[in-house]
Coordinates of C-alpha atoms and ligand atoms in Angstrom, one line a residue:
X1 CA 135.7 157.5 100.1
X2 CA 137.2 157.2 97.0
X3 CA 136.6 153.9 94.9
X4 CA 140.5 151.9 95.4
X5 CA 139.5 148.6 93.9
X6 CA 142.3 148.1 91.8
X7 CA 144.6 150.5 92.5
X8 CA 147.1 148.3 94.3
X9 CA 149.7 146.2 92.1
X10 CA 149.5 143.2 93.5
X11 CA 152.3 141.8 90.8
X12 CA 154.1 143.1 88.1
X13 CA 156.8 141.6 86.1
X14 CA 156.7 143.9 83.4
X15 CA 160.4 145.3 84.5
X16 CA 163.1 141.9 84.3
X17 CA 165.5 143.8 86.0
X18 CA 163.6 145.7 88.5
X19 CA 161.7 142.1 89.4
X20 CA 165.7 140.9 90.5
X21 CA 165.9 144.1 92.6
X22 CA 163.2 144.2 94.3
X23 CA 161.7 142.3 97.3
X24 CA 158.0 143.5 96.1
X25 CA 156.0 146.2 95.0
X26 CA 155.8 149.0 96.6
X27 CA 152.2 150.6 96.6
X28 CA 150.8 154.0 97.6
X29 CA 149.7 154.8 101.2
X30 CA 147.2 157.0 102.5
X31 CA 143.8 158.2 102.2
X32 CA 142.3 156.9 98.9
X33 CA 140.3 160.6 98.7
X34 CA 143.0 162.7 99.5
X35 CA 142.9 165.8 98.1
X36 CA 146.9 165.9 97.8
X37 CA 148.5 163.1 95.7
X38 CA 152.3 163.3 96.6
X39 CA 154.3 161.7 93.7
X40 CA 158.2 160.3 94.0
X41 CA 160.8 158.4 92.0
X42 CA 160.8 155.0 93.3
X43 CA 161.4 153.2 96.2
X44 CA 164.9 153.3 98.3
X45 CA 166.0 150.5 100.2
X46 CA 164.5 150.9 103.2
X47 CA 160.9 151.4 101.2
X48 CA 161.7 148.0 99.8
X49 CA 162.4 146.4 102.9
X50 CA 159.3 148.8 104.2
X51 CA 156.9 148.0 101.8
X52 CA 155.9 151.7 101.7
X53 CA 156.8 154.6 100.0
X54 CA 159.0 157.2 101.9
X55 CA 159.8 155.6 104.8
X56 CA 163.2 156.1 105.1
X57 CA 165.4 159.3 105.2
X58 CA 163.5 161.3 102.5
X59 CA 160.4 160.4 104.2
X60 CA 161.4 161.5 107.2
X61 CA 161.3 165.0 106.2
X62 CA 158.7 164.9 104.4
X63 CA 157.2 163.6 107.5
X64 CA 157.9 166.7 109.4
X65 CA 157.3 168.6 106.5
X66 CA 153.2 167.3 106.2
X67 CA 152.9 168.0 110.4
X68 CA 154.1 171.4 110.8
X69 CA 151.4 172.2 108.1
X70 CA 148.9 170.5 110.0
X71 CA 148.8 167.4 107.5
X72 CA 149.8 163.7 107.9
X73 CA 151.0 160.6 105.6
X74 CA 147.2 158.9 106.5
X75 CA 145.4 162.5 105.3
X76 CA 148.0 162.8 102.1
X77 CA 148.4 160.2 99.2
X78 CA 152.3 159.4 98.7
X79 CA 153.3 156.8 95.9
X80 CA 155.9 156.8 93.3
X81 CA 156.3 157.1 89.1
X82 CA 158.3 153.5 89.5
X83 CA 156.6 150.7 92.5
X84 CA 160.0 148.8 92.4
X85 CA 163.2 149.4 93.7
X86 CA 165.8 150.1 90.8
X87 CA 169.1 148.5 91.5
X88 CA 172.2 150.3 93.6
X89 CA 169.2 153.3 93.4
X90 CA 169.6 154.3 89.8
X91 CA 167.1 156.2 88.1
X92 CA 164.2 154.5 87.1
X93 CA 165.2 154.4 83.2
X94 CA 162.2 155.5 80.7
X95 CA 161.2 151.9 79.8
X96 CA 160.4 151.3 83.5
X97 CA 158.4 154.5 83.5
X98 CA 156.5 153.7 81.1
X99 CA 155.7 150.2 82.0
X100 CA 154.6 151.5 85.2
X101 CA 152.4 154.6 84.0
X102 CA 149.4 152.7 83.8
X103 CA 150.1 152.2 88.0
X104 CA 150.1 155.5 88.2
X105 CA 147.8 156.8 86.1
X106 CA 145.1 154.2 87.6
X107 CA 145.9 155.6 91.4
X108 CA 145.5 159.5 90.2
X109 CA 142.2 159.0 88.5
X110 CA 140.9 156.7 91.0
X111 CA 141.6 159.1 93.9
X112 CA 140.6 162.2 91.8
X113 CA 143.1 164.4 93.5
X114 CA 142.4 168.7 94.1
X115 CA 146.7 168.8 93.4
X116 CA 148.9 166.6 92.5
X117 CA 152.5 167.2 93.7
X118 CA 155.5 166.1 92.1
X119 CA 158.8 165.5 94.1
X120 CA 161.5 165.8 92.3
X121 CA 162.8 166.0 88.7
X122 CA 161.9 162.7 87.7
X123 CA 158.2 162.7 89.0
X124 CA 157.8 166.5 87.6
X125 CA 159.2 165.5 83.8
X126 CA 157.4 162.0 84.2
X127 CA 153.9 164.1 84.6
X128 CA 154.6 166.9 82.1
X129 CA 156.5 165.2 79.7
X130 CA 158.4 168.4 79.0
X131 CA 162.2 169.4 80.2
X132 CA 161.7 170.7 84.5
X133 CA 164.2 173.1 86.1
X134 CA 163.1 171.7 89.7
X135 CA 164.9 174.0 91.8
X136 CA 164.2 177.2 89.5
X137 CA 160.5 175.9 89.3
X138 CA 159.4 174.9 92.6
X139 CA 156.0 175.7 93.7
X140 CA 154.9 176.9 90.4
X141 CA 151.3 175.4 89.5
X142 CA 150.3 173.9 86.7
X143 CA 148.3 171.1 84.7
X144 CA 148.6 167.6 83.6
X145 CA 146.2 165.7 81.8
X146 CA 145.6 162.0 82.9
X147 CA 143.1 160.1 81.5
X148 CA 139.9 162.1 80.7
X149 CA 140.8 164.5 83.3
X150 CA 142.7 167.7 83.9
X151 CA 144.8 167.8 87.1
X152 CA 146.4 170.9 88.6
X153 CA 149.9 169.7 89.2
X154 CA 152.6 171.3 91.4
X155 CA 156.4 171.1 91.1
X156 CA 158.2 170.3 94.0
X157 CA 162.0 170.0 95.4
X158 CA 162.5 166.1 96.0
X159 CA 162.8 166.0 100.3
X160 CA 166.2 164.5 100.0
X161 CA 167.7 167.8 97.9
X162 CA 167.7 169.2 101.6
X163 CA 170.7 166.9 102.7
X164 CA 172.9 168.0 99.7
X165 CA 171.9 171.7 99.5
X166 CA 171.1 173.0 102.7
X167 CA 169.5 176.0 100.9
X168 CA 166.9 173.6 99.5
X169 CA 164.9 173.7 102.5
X170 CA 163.6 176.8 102.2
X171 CA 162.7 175.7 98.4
X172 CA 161.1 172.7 100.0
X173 CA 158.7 174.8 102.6
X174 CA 158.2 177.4 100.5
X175 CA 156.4 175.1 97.8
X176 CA 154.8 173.1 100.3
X177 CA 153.4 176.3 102.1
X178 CA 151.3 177.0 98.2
X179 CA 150.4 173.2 98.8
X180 CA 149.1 173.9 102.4
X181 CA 147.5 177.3 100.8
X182 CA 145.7 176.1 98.0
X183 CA 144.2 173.4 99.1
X184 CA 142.9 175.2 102.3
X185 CA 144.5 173.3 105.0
X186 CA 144.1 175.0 108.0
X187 CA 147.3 175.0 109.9
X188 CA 145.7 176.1 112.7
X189 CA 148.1 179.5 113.5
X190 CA 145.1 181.2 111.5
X191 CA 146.9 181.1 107.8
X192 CA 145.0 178.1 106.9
X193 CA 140.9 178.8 105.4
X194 CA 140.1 175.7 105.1
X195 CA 138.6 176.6 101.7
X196 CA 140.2 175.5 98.8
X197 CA 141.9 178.1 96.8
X198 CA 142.4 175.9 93.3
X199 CA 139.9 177.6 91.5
X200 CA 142.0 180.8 91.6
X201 CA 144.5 179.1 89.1
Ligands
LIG301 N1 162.5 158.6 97.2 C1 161.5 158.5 96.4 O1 161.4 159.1 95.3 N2 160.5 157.6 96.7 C2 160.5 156.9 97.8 O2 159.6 156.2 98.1 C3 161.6 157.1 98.7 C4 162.6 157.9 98.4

C-alpha cells in the first residue's frame, strides 16, 4: 500500500471565495495504490454535502461505468483539480487551480499511478497545460510530467457530457474500454489479460 500520509487536505484557505462556498474540502477516495487515478473538476453540490468526490449524478455513471468493466470506486482513485465547491458550479477559475495543484500533484505522486485519467476539459487542459478538444480527443494517451515523474495520462469525456449529448456515451465507453485495456483489468468476459499493456505506449 501506497504511502498516503499527507495526501489529505485537512484545511485550506488559500481560495477566499471558494472557503464561503464550501461546507469542506473534499478529498480523494479510493485505494491509495490504485493503478487508475480518475481526475474531475471540482466538487458539485451533493459532493459538498457528500464529502466525496462524484457522488452525485456524474458519479453515478461513472459508477456504472467502473462495474461493467469489472472495476469499483474502492479499486480506482477519483479526486478532483479543485477540493472545494465553486459557487452556483462555475468553473474553477485558474487562480483556484493553481492554489490547489500542490493537492493534486501530492496525491498523483504519492499514489504513483500506471494512468492517470482526466474527466473532462478542465482536468485534461489542467494536466497538459496545452488547449484539449475533449470530445475529438477522447481515449487518446499521452504523458504528463508531475513532479520528478512521467505519467501516462488519458483524456476522457467528463460522465456528465452523457446527459447533454446522448452520443457522448459511446465517447465515454469507448475511452474507458482503452482504460480497462491498458491497464489489464480483467473484465472477466475473456477481453481483460490482467497484464498491463502501458508499456506498449
Ligand atoms: N464533477 C466533477 O468534476 N467532480 C465531482 O466530484 C463531481 C462532479
Amino acid at each position: 500500500m501506497a504511502d498516503t500520509e499527507g495526501i489529505d487536505v485537512i484545511d485550506c484557505t488559500r481560495c477566499p471565495e471558494l472557503v464561503e462556498s464550501r461546507s469542506g474540502v473534499v478529498n480523494g477516495t479510493g485505494a491509495s495504490d490504485a493503478a487508475i487515478v480518475f481526475v474531475g473538476e471540482a466538487p458539485g453540490a451533493d459532493e459538498d454535502r457528500e464529502g466525496e468526490p462524484f457522488v452525485g449524478r456524474s458519479g453515478g455513471v461513472l459508477d456504472d461505468k467502473l462495474t461493467e468493466r469489472g472495476l469499483d470506486r474502492d479499486s480506482v482513485r477519483i479526486t478532483n483539480c479543485v477540493r472545494c465547491r465553486p459557487p452556483e458550479n462555475r468553473d474553477p477559475n485558474a487562480e483556484e487551480l493553481a492554489n490547489c495543484r500542490e493537492f493534486l500533484d501530492r496525491e498523483i505522486t504519492g499514489i504513483d499511478p500506471e494512468l492517470i485519467v482526466t474527466l473532462g476539459k478542465v482536468p485534461s487542459e489542467h494536466l497538459l497545460d496545452t488547449d484539449v478538444a475533449v470530445t475529438k480527443q477522447a481515449g487518446a494517451v499521452t504523458e504528463t510530467r508531475i513532479g520528478d515523474a512521467t505519467y501516462r495520462l488519458l483524456i476522457c469525456v467528463h460522465p456528465a457530457a452523457t446527459f447533454y449529448d446522448g452520443s457522448q456515451e459511446a465517447t465515454l465507453d469507448s475511452a474507458l474500454d482503452t482504460v480497462a485495456e491498458l491497464v489489464g483489468v480483467d473484465t472477466g468476459d475473456g477481453e481483460g489479460s490482467g497484464q498491463s499493456r502501458l508499456g506498449d505506449y
